[in-house]
CSV table of C-alpha atoms in Angstrom, one decimal:
chain,number,residue,atom,x,y,z
A,222,MET,CA,-25.1,4.5,-7.6
A,223,ASP,CA,-23.8,7.5,-5.0
A,224,LEU,CA,-20.8,7.5,-4.1
A,225,GLY,CA,-21.4,11.4,-3.4
A,226,ASP,CA,-21.3,10.5,0.4
A,227,PHE,CA,-17.2,9.3,-0.3
A,228,GLU,CA,-16.3,12.0,-2.5
A,229,ALA,CA,-17.5,14.8,-0.5
A,230,ASP,CA,-14.0,14.0,1.5
A,231,ASN,CA,-12.3,10.7,-0.4
A,232,SER,CA,-9.5,11.1,2.2
A,233,VAL,CA,-10.8,9.5,4.9
A,234,SER,CA,-13.1,5.9,4.9
A,235,CYS,CA,-16.8,6.4,4.2
A,236,ARG,CA,-19.9,4.2,5.0
A,237,LEU,CA,-22.6,3.6,2.2
A,238,ALA,CA,-25.7,1.7,2.9
A,239,SER,CA,-29.3,0.5,1.2
A,240,ALA,CA,-33.0,1.4,3.5
A,241,VAL,CA,-32.5,-2.1,5.6
A,242,PRO,CA,-36.2,-3.5,4.1
A,243,ASP,CA,-38.3,-4.2,7.6
A,244,ILE,CA,-38.3,-8.0,6.7
A,245,CYS,CA,-34.9,-8.3,7.6
A,246,LYS,CA,-36.3,-7.2,11.2
A,247,THR,CA,-38.4,-9.9,11.7
A,248,GLU,CA,-37.1,-12.6,9.7
A,249,ASP,CA,-33.7,-15.0,10.5
A,250,CYS,CA,-31.2,-14.3,8.1
A,251,CYS,CA,-27.8,-14.4,5.9
A,252,LEU,CA,-25.2,-11.9,5.6
A,253,GLY,CA,-22.5,-12.2,2.8
A,254,ILE,CA,-19.3,-10.3,3.4
A,255,ASP,CA,-16.8,-9.5,0.8
A,256,GLU,CA,-13.7,-7.0,-0.7
A,257,ALA,CA,-13.1,-5.0,-4.1
A,258,GLY,CA,-9.4,-3.7,-4.8
A,259,ARG,CA,-7.5,-5.3,-1.9
A,260,GLY,CA,-4.3,-5.8,-4.5
A,261,PRO,CA,-4.2,-2.7,-6.4
A,262,VAL,CA,-1.7,0.2,-5.7
A,263,LEU,CA,-5.1,3.3,-6.7
A,264,GLY,CA,-7.5,3.9,-5.2
A,265,PRO,CA,-10.5,2.7,-2.7
A,266,MET,CA,-10.5,-0.6,-0.9
A,267,VAL,CA,-14.6,-1.4,-0.6
A,268,TYR,CA,-15.7,-4.2,1.5
A,269,GLY,CA,-19.5,-5.0,0.9
A,270,ILE,CA,-22.1,-6.7,2.4
A,271,CYS,CA,-25.8,-7.5,1.7
A,272,PHE,CA,-27.8,-9.6,3.3
A,273,CYS,CA,-31.8,-11.6,2.9
A,274,PRO,CA,-33.8,-14.0,4.9
A,275,ILE,CA,-32.8,-17.2,4.8
A,276,LYS,CA,-36.3,-18.2,3.2
A,277,LYS,CA,-35.3,-15.8,0.5
A,278,LYS,CA,-32.4,-17.4,-1.1
A,279,ASP,CA,-33.8,-18.3,-3.9
A,280,ASP,CA,-35.2,-15.7,-4.8
A,281,LEU,CA,-31.7,-14.4,-4.8
A,282,LYS,CA,-30.5,-16.9,-6.4
A,283,ALA,CA,-33.0,-15.8,-8.7
A,284,LEU,CA,-31.4,-12.3,-9.7
A,285,LYS,CA,-29.1,-14.6,-10.8
A,286,VAL,CA,-26.3,-13.0,-9.4
A,287,ALA,CA,-22.1,-14.9,-10.0
A,288,ASP,CA,-18.9,-14.0,-8.6
A,289,SER,CA,-18.4,-10.0,-9.9
A,290,LYS,CA,-14.8,-11.4,-10.9
A,291,THR,CA,-16.2,-13.4,-14.0
A,292,LEU,CA,-18.9,-10.4,-14.9
A,293,THR,CA,-17.9,-7.9,-17.8
A,294,GLU,CA,-18.7,-4.3,-15.6
A,295,ALA,CA,-21.7,-3.9,-17.5
A,296,GLU,CA,-23.2,-7.0,-16.0
A,297,ARG,CA,-21.7,-5.8,-12.7
A,298,GLU,CA,-24.0,-2.5,-13.3
A,299,ASN,CA,-26.5,-4.6,-14.4
A,300,LEU,CA,-27.0,-6.7,-11.4
A,301,PHE,CA,-26.3,-4.1,-9.0
A,302,SER,CA,-29.5,-2.4,-10.0
A,303,LYS,CA,-31.7,-5.1,-9.2
A,304,ILE,CA,-30.0,-6.5,-6.2
A,305,ASP,CA,-30.2,-2.6,-5.5
A,306,GLU,CA,-34.4,-2.9,-6.8
A,307,ALA,CA,-35.0,-5.7,-4.6
A,308,LYS,CA,-35.1,-3.5,-1.8
A,309,ASP,CA,-38.3,-5.0,-0.1
A,310,PHE,CA,-36.3,-8.1,1.0
A,311,VAL,CA,-32.4,-7.3,0.2
A,312,GLY,CA,-30.2,-4.6,2.2
A,313,TRP,CA,-26.7,-3.8,1.7
A,314,ALA,CA,-24.0,-1.6,2.9
A,315,LEU,CA,-20.2,-0.6,2.0
A,316,GLN,CA,-16.9,0.5,3.8
A,317,ILE,CA,-14.4,2.3,1.4
A,318,LEU,CA,-11.4,2.6,3.3
A,319,SER,CA,-9.7,5.8,0.8
A,320,PRO,CA,-5.9,4.8,-0.2
A,321,ASN,CA,-5.3,8.0,2.5
A,322,THR,CA,-6.4,5.1,5.3
A,323,ILE,CA,-4.9,2.5,3.9
A,324,SER,CA,-1.6,4.5,3.5
A,325,ASN,CA,-1.6,6.2,6.6
A,326,SER,CA,-3.7,3.0,8.7
A,327,MET,CA,-0.3,0.7,7.5
A,328,LEU,CA,2.1,3.7,7.7
A,329,GLN,CA,1.6,4.5,11.5
A,330,ARG,CA,4.4,4.7,14.2
A,331,VAL,CA,2.4,1.1,15.1
A,332,LYS,CA,2.1,-0.5,12.5
A,333,TYR,CA,-2.1,-1.9,11.1
A,334,ASN,CA,-1.6,-3.8,8.4
A,335,LEU,CA,-3.7,-4.7,5.1
A,336,ASN,CA,-5.1,-7.8,6.8
A,337,ALA,CA,-6.3,-6.0,10.4
A,338,LEU,CA,-7.7,-3.7,8.5
A,339,SER,CA,-9.6,-5.5,7.0
A,340,HIS,CA,-11.1,-7.5,9.5
A,341,ASP,CA,-11.7,-4.7,11.1
A,342,ALA,CA,-13.6,-3.0,8.3
A,343,ALA,CA,-15.8,-6.0,7.9
A,344,ILE,CA,-16.6,-6.8,11.7
A,345,GLY,CA,-17.3,-2.5,11.5
A,346,LEU,CA,-20.4,-4.3,9.0
A,347,VAL,CA,-21.7,-6.8,10.4
A,348,GLN,CA,-21.7,-4.7,13.9
A,349,TYR,CA,-23.8,-2.5,11.2
A,350,ALA,CA,-26.6,-4.9,10.1
A,351,LEU,CA,-27.6,-6.0,13.6
A,352,ASP,CA,-27.1,-2.3,15.1
A,353,CYS,CA,-29.6,-1.6,12.5
A,354,GLY,CA,-31.6,-4.4,13.5
A,355,VAL,CA,-31.3,-7.5,11.0
A,356,GLN,CA,-32.4,-10.9,12.3
A,357,LEU,CA,-28.4,-12.3,11.3
A,358,LYS,CA,-28.1,-15.8,12.0
A,359,GLU,CA,-25.8,-16.7,8.8
A,360,VAL,CA,-22.4,-14.8,7.7
A,361,PHE,CA,-20.6,-15.6,4.6
A,362,VAL,CA,-17.2,-14.6,4.3
A,363,ASP,CA,-14.8,-14.6,1.4
A,364,THR,CA,-11.3,-14.5,2.5
A,365,VAL,CA,-7.8,-14.2,1.3
A,366,GLY,CA,-5.8,-15.0,4.5
A,367,PRO,CA,-6.3,-18.3,6.7
A,368,ALA,CA,-10.5,-19.7,6.6
A,369,GLU,CA,-9.9,-21.4,10.4
A,370,LYS,CA,-8.6,-18.5,12.5
A,371,TYR,CA,-10.8,-15.9,10.8
A,372,GLN,CA,-13.6,-18.1,11.0
A,373,GLU,CA,-12.5,-18.7,15.2
A,374,LYS,CA,-12.8,-15.1,15.8
A,375,LEU,CA,-15.9,-14.4,14.1
A,376,SER,CA,-17.6,-17.0,15.8
A,377,GLN,CA,-16.3,-14.9,18.8
A,378,LEU,CA,-17.5,-11.9,18.4
A,379,PHE,CA,-20.7,-12.8,17.2
A,380,PRO,CA,-22.1,-15.4,19.6
A,381,GLY,CA,-25.4,-16.8,18.1
A,382,VAL,CA,-25.0,-16.1,14.5
A,383,GLU,CA,-23.1,-19.5,12.5
A,384,VAL,CA,-20.0,-18.0,10.3
A,385,THR,CA,-18.5,-19.7,7.8
A,386,VAL,CA,-15.2,-18.0,6.8
A,387,ARG,CA,-14.5,-20.0,3.2
A,388,PRO,CA,-11.7,-18.8,-0.1
A,389,LYS,CA,-14.1,-18.2,-2.7
A,390,ALA,CA,-17.0,-18.0,-1.2
A,391,ASP,CA,-17.9,-15.7,-3.7
A,392,SER,CA,-18.8,-18.5,-6.2
A,393,LEU,CA,-20.0,-20.3,-3.7
A,394,PHE,CA,-23.0,-18.2,-1.8
A,395,PRO,CA,-26.0,-16.1,-3.6
A,396,ILE,CA,-25.3,-13.8,-1.2
A,397,VAL,CA,-21.2,-13.3,-1.3
A,398,SER,CA,-21.7,-13.1,-4.5
A,399,ALA,CA,-23.8,-10.1,-4.0
A,400,ALA,CA,-22.0,-8.5,-2.2
A,401,SER,CA,-18.7,-8.7,-4.1
A,402,ILE,CA,-21.3,-6.8,-7.2
A,403,CYS,CA,-22.0,-4.0,-5.1
A,404,ALA,CA,-18.5,-3.9,-3.5
A,405,LYS,CA,-17.5,-4.1,-7.0
A,406,VAL,CA,-19.6,-1.8,-8.8
A,407,ALA,CA,-18.7,1.3,-5.5
A,408,ARG,CA,-15.0,0.4,-6.0
A,409,ASP,CA,-14.8,1.2,-9.9
A,410,HIS,CA,-17.1,4.4,-9.5
A,411,ALA,CA,-15.0,5.6,-7.5
A,412,VAL,CA,-11.8,5.0,-9.5
A,413,LYS,CA,-13.6,6.3,-12.5
A,414,SER,CA,-14.2,9.6,-10.7
A,415,TRP,CA,-11.6,10.3,-8.8
A,416,GLN,CA,-11.8,13.6,-7.8
A,417,PHE,CA,-8.3,14.7,-6.7
A,418,ARG,CA,-7.8,17.3,-3.8
A,419,GLU,CA,-4.3,17.8,-4.8
A,420,ASP,CA,-4.2,21.1,-7.1
A,421,LEU,CA,-2.8,19.1,-10.5
A,422,ALA,CA,-3.0,20.6,-13.6
A,423,ASP,CA,-3.7,17.8,-16.5
A,424,VAL,CA,-3.6,14.6,-14.4
A,425,ASP,CA,-3.6,11.5,-16.9
A,426,THR,CA,-6.7,9.7,-15.7
A,427,ASP,CA,-6.1,6.5,-18.1
A,428,TYR,CA,-4.4,5.0,-15.0
A,429,GLY,CA,-5.2,1.5,-16.1
A,430,SER,CA,-6.6,-1.6,-14.1
A,431,GLY,CA,-4.6,-0.1,-10.7
A,432,TYR,CA,-2.7,-3.5,-10.6
A,433,PRO,CA,0.8,-2.7,-9.6
A,434,ASN,CA,1.7,-5.2,-12.9
A,435,ASP,CA,-0.9,-3.5,-15.0
A,436,PRO,CA,1.4,-1.1,-18.5
A,437,LYS,CA,-1.5,1.4,-17.6
A,438,THR,CA,-0.4,2.0,-13.4
A,439,LYS,CA,3.0,1.3,-14.4
A,440,SER,CA,4.0,4.3,-16.6
A,441,TRP,CA,0.9,6.4,-15.0
A,442,LEU,CA,2.8,5.6,-11.4
A,443,GLN,CA,6.2,6.7,-13.7
A,444,LYS,CA,4.4,9.9,-15.3
A,445,HIS,CA,3.0,11.5,-12.2
A,446,LEU,CA,6.2,10.6,-9.4
A,447,ASP,CA,7.1,14.6,-7.9
A,448,PRO,CA,10.2,14.8,-6.6
A,449,VAL,CA,9.4,15.8,-3.2
A,450,PHE,CA,5.9,14.9,-2.6
A,451,GLY,CA,5.5,11.7,-4.1
A,452,TYR,CA,1.9,11.2,-5.3
A,453,PRO,CA,-1.9,12.4,-4.6
A,454,GLN,CA,-3.3,10.8,-2.0
A,455,PHE,CA,-5.3,8.6,-5.1
A,456,VAL,CA,-2.2,6.4,-4.2
A,457,ARG,CA,-1.4,3.5,-1.8
A,458,PHE,CA,1.9,4.9,-0.6
A,459,SER,CA,2.4,1.9,1.6
A,460,TRP,CA,2.6,-0.4,-1.7
A,461,SER,CA,6.8,-1.9,-2.3
A,462,THR,CA,5.7,-1.0,-5.6
A,463,VAL,CA,5.4,2.7,-4.6
A,464,GLN,CA,7.9,2.5,-2.0
A,465,THR,CA,10.8,1.1,-4.5
A,466,LEU,CA,9.7,3.9,-6.4
A,467,LEU,CA,10.0,7.0,-4.1
A,468,ASP,CA,13.2,5.2,-3.2
A,469,SER,CA,15.1,5.3,-6.8
A,470,LYS,CA,12.9,8.6,-8.1
A,471,ALA,CA,12.2,10.8,-5.4
A,472,VAL,CA,14.4,12.8,-2.6
A,473,PRO,CA,15.0,10.6,-0.2
A,474,VAL,CA,13.2,11.4,2.9
A,475,HIS,CA,14.2,10.6,7.1
A,476,TRP,CA,11.7,10.3,9.5
A,477,ASP,CA,12.8,9.5,13.5
A,478,ASP,CA,11.2,6.1,13.8
A,479,GLU,CA,12.8,4.7,11.0
A,480,GLU,CA,15.3,2.0,11.4
A,481,GLU,CA,18.2,2.7,9.4
A,482,ASP,CA,19.8,0.3,8.3
A,483,GLY,CA,24.0,0.9,8.5
A,484,GLU,CA,24.4,1.4,4.6
A,485,LYS,CA,21.6,3.9,4.7
A,486,ALA,CA,23.2,5.9,7.6
A,487,ALA,CA,26.4,6.1,5.8
A,488,THR,CA,24.7,7.6,2.6
A,489,LYS,CA,22.9,10.3,4.7
A,490,GLN,CA,26.3,11.1,6.8
A,491,SER,CA,28.5,11.5,3.2
A,492,CYS,CA,25.3,14.3,1.9
A,493,ALA,CA,25.5,17.1,5.0
A,494,SER,CA,21.8,17.6,6.8
A,495,MET,CA,20.4,21.3,7.0
A,496,LEU,CA,20.5,20.8,10.8
A,497,SER,CA,24.4,20.1,10.5
A,498,TYR,CA,24.9,23.8,9.6
A,499,PHE,CA,23.0,24.7,13.4
A,500,GLY,CA,24.7,22.3,15.0
A,501,ARG,CA,27.6,23.1,17.3
A,502,SER,CA,30.6,22.3,16.9
A,503,LYS,CA,31.7,18.9,18.3
A,504,SER,CA,35.2,19.7,20.2
A,505,SER,CA,33.1,22.5,22.5
A,506,GLY,CA,32.9,18.8,24.1
A,507,ARG,CA,30.1,20.6,26.6
A,508,THR,CA,26.2,19.1,26.7
A,509,PRO,CA,23.5,21.9,26.9
A,510,HIS,CA,21.1,22.2,29.7
A,511,ARG,CA,18.2,19.5,29.6
A,512,PHE,CA,16.0,22.7,28.6
A,513,PHE,CA,17.9,23.5,25.8
A,514,ALA,CA,17.8,19.7,24.8
A,515,GLU,CA,14.4,19.1,25.1
A,516,ARG,CA,13.5,22.6,23.0
A,517,LYS,CA,15.8,21.5,20.7
A,518,LEU,CA,17.6,25.0,21.3
A,519,GLU,CA,21.3,25.0,20.2
A,520,THR,CA,23.3,27.7,19.1
A,521,LEU,CA,24.3,28.6,16.0
A,522,GLU,CA,27.3,29.7,15.5
A,523,SER,CA,27.7,30.0,11.4
A,524,LEU,CA,25.4,30.0,9.2
B,428,MET,CA,32.2,36.3,11.6
B,429,SER,CA,33.2,32.8,12.0
B,430,SER,CA,35.9,31.1,13.3
B,431,ASN,CA,37.9,30.9,9.9
B,432,GLY,CA,37.8,34.3,9.2
B,433,SER,CA,35.8,35.3,6.5
B,434,VAL,CA,32.5,37.2,7.3
B,435,THR,CA,29.1,36.4,5.7
B,436,THR,CA,27.1,39.6,5.1
B,437,VAL,CA,23.4,39.5,5.9
B,438,GLN,CA,21.4,41.7,3.4
B,439,LEU,CA,18.4,43.3,5.5
B,440,PRO,CA,17.4,45.7,2.9
B,441,SER,CA,15.8,43.1,1.7
B,442,ILE,CA,12.9,42.3,4.2
B,443,GLY,CA,11.2,44.7,2.7
B,444,GLN,CA,10.4,42.5,-0.3
B,445,ALA,CA,10.4,39.5,1.1
B,446,GLU,CA,7.1,37.3,0.9
B,447,GLN,CA,5.2,36.6,4.0
B,448,PRO,CA,4.8,32.7,2.4
B,449,GLN,CA,2.6,29.8,5.0
B,450,ILE,CA,5.8,28.0,6.7
B,451,HIS,CA,5.4,24.0,7.2
B,452,PHE,CA,7.2,22.9,10.1
B,453,LEU,CA,7.1,19.3,9.1
B,454,PRO,CA,8.6,15.7,11.6
B,455,CYS,CA,11.4,15.0,8.9
B,456,GLU,CA,14.3,15.3,7.4
B,457,ILE,CA,13.6,15.8,3.6
B,458,GLU,CA,17.0,15.4,1.4
B,459,HIS,CA,16.1,18.7,-1.1
B,460,ASP,CA,17.0,22.3,-1.1
B,461,GLY,CA,14.5,23.9,-3.5
B,462,ALA,CA,11.1,25.2,-4.6
B,463,ALA,CA,8.7,22.5,-3.7
B,464,GLN,CA,4.9,22.6,-5.3
B,465,VAL,CA,3.6,22.9,-1.8
B,466,SER,CA,0.2,24.9,-3.1
B,467,HIS,CA,-0.4,21.7,-4.9
B,468,TYR,CA,0.6,18.4,-2.7
B,469,PHE,CA,0.1,20.0,0.5
B,470,THR,CA,-1.7,23.3,1.5
B,471,ALA,CA,-4.6,21.8,-0.9
B,472,VAL,CA,-4.8,18.1,1.0
B,473,VAL,CA,-4.8,20.0,4.7
B,474,GLN,CA,-7.8,19.0,6.7
B,475,ASP,CA,-9.1,20.9,8.9
B,476,HIS,CA,-12.3,19.2,11.8
B,477,LYS,CA,-12.6,22.1,14.7
B,478,HIS,CA,-9.8,23.3,14.3
B,479,GLU,CA,-7.9,20.6,14.3
B,480,ILE,CA,-5.7,20.2,10.8
B,481,SER,CA,-4.5,16.7,9.2
B,482,VAL,CA,-2.3,16.3,6.3
B,483,SER,CA,-1.1,13.4,4.8
B,484,TYR,CA,2.8,13.5,4.2
B,485,ARG,CA,4.6,10.5,1.4
B,486,GLY,CA,1.5,8.2,3.0
B,487,ARG,CA,2.0,9.3,6.2
B,488,GLU,CA,-0.4,10.2,9.0
B,489,LEU,CA,0.6,14.2,10.0
B,490,LYS,CA,-1.6,16.5,12.7
B,491,GLY,CA,-0.6,20.2,13.2
B,492,ALA,CA,-1.6,23.1,15.2
B,493,GLU,CA,-0.2,27.1,14.6
B,494,VAL,CA,2.6,28.7,16.6
B,495,SER,CA,3.2,32.1,16.9
B,496,CYS,CA,6.9,33.2,17.0
B,497,PRO,CA,7.4,34.3,20.5
B,498,LYS,CA,6.4,38.4,21.1
B,499,ASP,CA,8.5,41.7,19.2
B,500,TYR,CA,10.0,38.7,17.0
B,501,THR,CA,10.1,38.0,13.2
B,502,GLY,CA,10.9,34.8,12.0
B,503,LEU,CA,13.3,34.9,8.6
B,504,VAL,CA,13.7,32.2,5.8
B,505,MET,CA,17.6,33.5,4.3
B,506,LYS,CA,18.9,32.6,1.0
B,507,GLU,CA,22.2,32.3,-0.3
B,508,ASP,CA,22.3,33.1,-4.1
B,509,HIS,CA,25.9,32.6,-4.5
B,510,LYS,CA,27.2,29.5,-2.8
B,511,PRO,CA,31.0,30.8,-2.0
B,512,SER,CA,33.7,27.9,-3.3
B,513,SER,CA,35.6,27.9,0.0
B,514,ASP,CA,35.1,28.6,3.4
B,515,GLN,CA,37.7,31.2,3.3
B,516,GLU,CA,35.1,33.4,1.7
B,517,ASP,CA,32.8,35.8,3.1
B,518,ARG,CA,29.3,35.3,2.3
B,519,THR,CA,26.3,36.9,1.3
B,520,VAL,CA,22.5,36.4,2.8
B,521,ARG,CA,19.5,37.8,2.1
B,522,ILE,CA,16.7,37.5,3.4
B,523,SER,CA,13.7,36.0,0.8
B,524,SER,CA,10.6,35.3,3.4
B,525,THR,CA,9.7,36.2,6.5
B,526,PHE,CA,6.9,34.9,9.0
B,527,HIS,CA,5.2,35.6,12.2
B,528,ARG,CA,3.8,32.4,12.9
B,529,PHE,CA,3.6,28.7,11.8
B,530,SER,CA,2.4,25.6,11.3
B,531,TYR,CA,4.1,22.8,12.8
B,532,TRP,CA,3.1,19.5,12.2
B,533,ASN,CA,3.8,15.7,14.3
B,534,LEU,CA,3.6,12.5,13.3
B,535,THR,CA,0.4,10.9,14.2
B,536,THR,CA,0.0,12.3,17.6
B,537,GLN,CA,-2.3,15.1,18.5
B,538,PRO,CA,-0.1,18.0,18.7
B,539,SER,CA,0.1,19.2,22.3
B,540,PRO,CA,1.6,22.0,24.6
B,541,ASP,CA,4.5,19.9,25.3
B,542,ASP,CA,5.6,19.5,22.1
B,543,GLY,CA,9.5,20.4,21.7
B,544,VAL,CA,8.4,23.5,19.3
B,545,VAL,CA,5.9,24.6,21.2
B,546,MET,CA,8.6,25.0,24.4
B,547,SER,CA,10.6,26.6,22.7
B,548,MET,CA,9.2,29.8,22.4
B,549,THR,CA,8.9,30.2,25.6
B,550,TRP,CA,13.3,30.6,25.7
B,551,PRO,CA,13.5,34.8,24.6
B,552,THR,CA,10.7,35.4,27.6
B,553,LEU,CA,13.5,32.2,29.6
B,554,ALA,CA,16.3,34.6,28.7
B,555,GLU,CA,15.1,38.0,29.4
B,556,ALA,CA,14.4,37.0,32.9
B,557,ILE,CA,17.5,35.8,33.6
B,558,HIS,CA,20.1,38.3,31.5
B,559,GLY,CA,17.7,41.4,31.3
B,560,SER,CA,19.4,44.4,32.7
B,561,VAL,CA,17.6,44.2,37.0
B,562,ASP,CA,15.2,47.9,37.5
B,563,ASP,CA,16.1,48.9,41.2
């Protein structure tokens, strides 16, 4: 799998896709959706779709695709090659959500949670298939959240398409298994060959699976913490594991949209901020004109 | 001279040796006073798409723009090598770097001429108009 487009800029979201088989534009098709790398604190989350004509379902089964989690890495690679080679009737597309995209979205002023992000990635991929002229009739989706609501949402968005959202769909429907293999292979490649955009010397690439409870991942996070910047963009800052580490080992950072509880505000006061040196002494009692307040300009009396 | 009678001396000759680093003005307060790996973690990942610059800090998206110091003004970064032990003591600060422009960053929002930093740069012109000498 060639991740060149993603690697050219791994700070953003990127779409990779196979060519669309001609037969998918004329025959009624089914499409499967699955994700890889939702839980890890490191690397991208990948959404994958796979589609083929409904009447070719048995040919897909013959490729012996199975739930990617039950396969070894080598088996997945092998199966991905088979799926990719079956280009006369199988098409695939991926949405790679970079860890930076995930951090940025989840830590926006107006929070954009992981579920919404996932749903939007899935919806975007189905829309992509439709835009390419794929004659979609059935969509099968694997989900971790509540299936009914999600199914309703997708059915409303795509009238004329029969949508089935099911937990563990990746082990029930071959087209979803195929999608899960594509997604997982992309995720593995992206993590393995991660190009750090930061200028870091001696980065240890032995980060394990990337799951927060993996001992290798844990020790990597301990080792690569910078007190001011935290981590490179390979790390999902929005994960509680990371927030906890930063709270205990990095220097505190305060943003204007943060709601601070009493305790935090108190610690902040006891350790004088830079700005307090520039502050007008409270006794002067005059509020500056709006012109100055809006520009945050204050009179400097001593350094 | 400050209110408590101590004297602060600014060593102007040090301006000649001052560096001219890139200055970044962030929309957050970092409780750190000292060196940081700015070029490794920050400058290296700044994206420039058609003059719209963006970066992430601690996972949060920042959008930035360049601002120039007002005409005839120079930005100074001052450093105090020996902190006074009491507020009665005289202080000496040297100029560690100078700058004429800097980047300022907004949290998520696109920089605009209405941002406080940009607007504050107009004060010297206004101050001159108010307080400057009037020609007859």
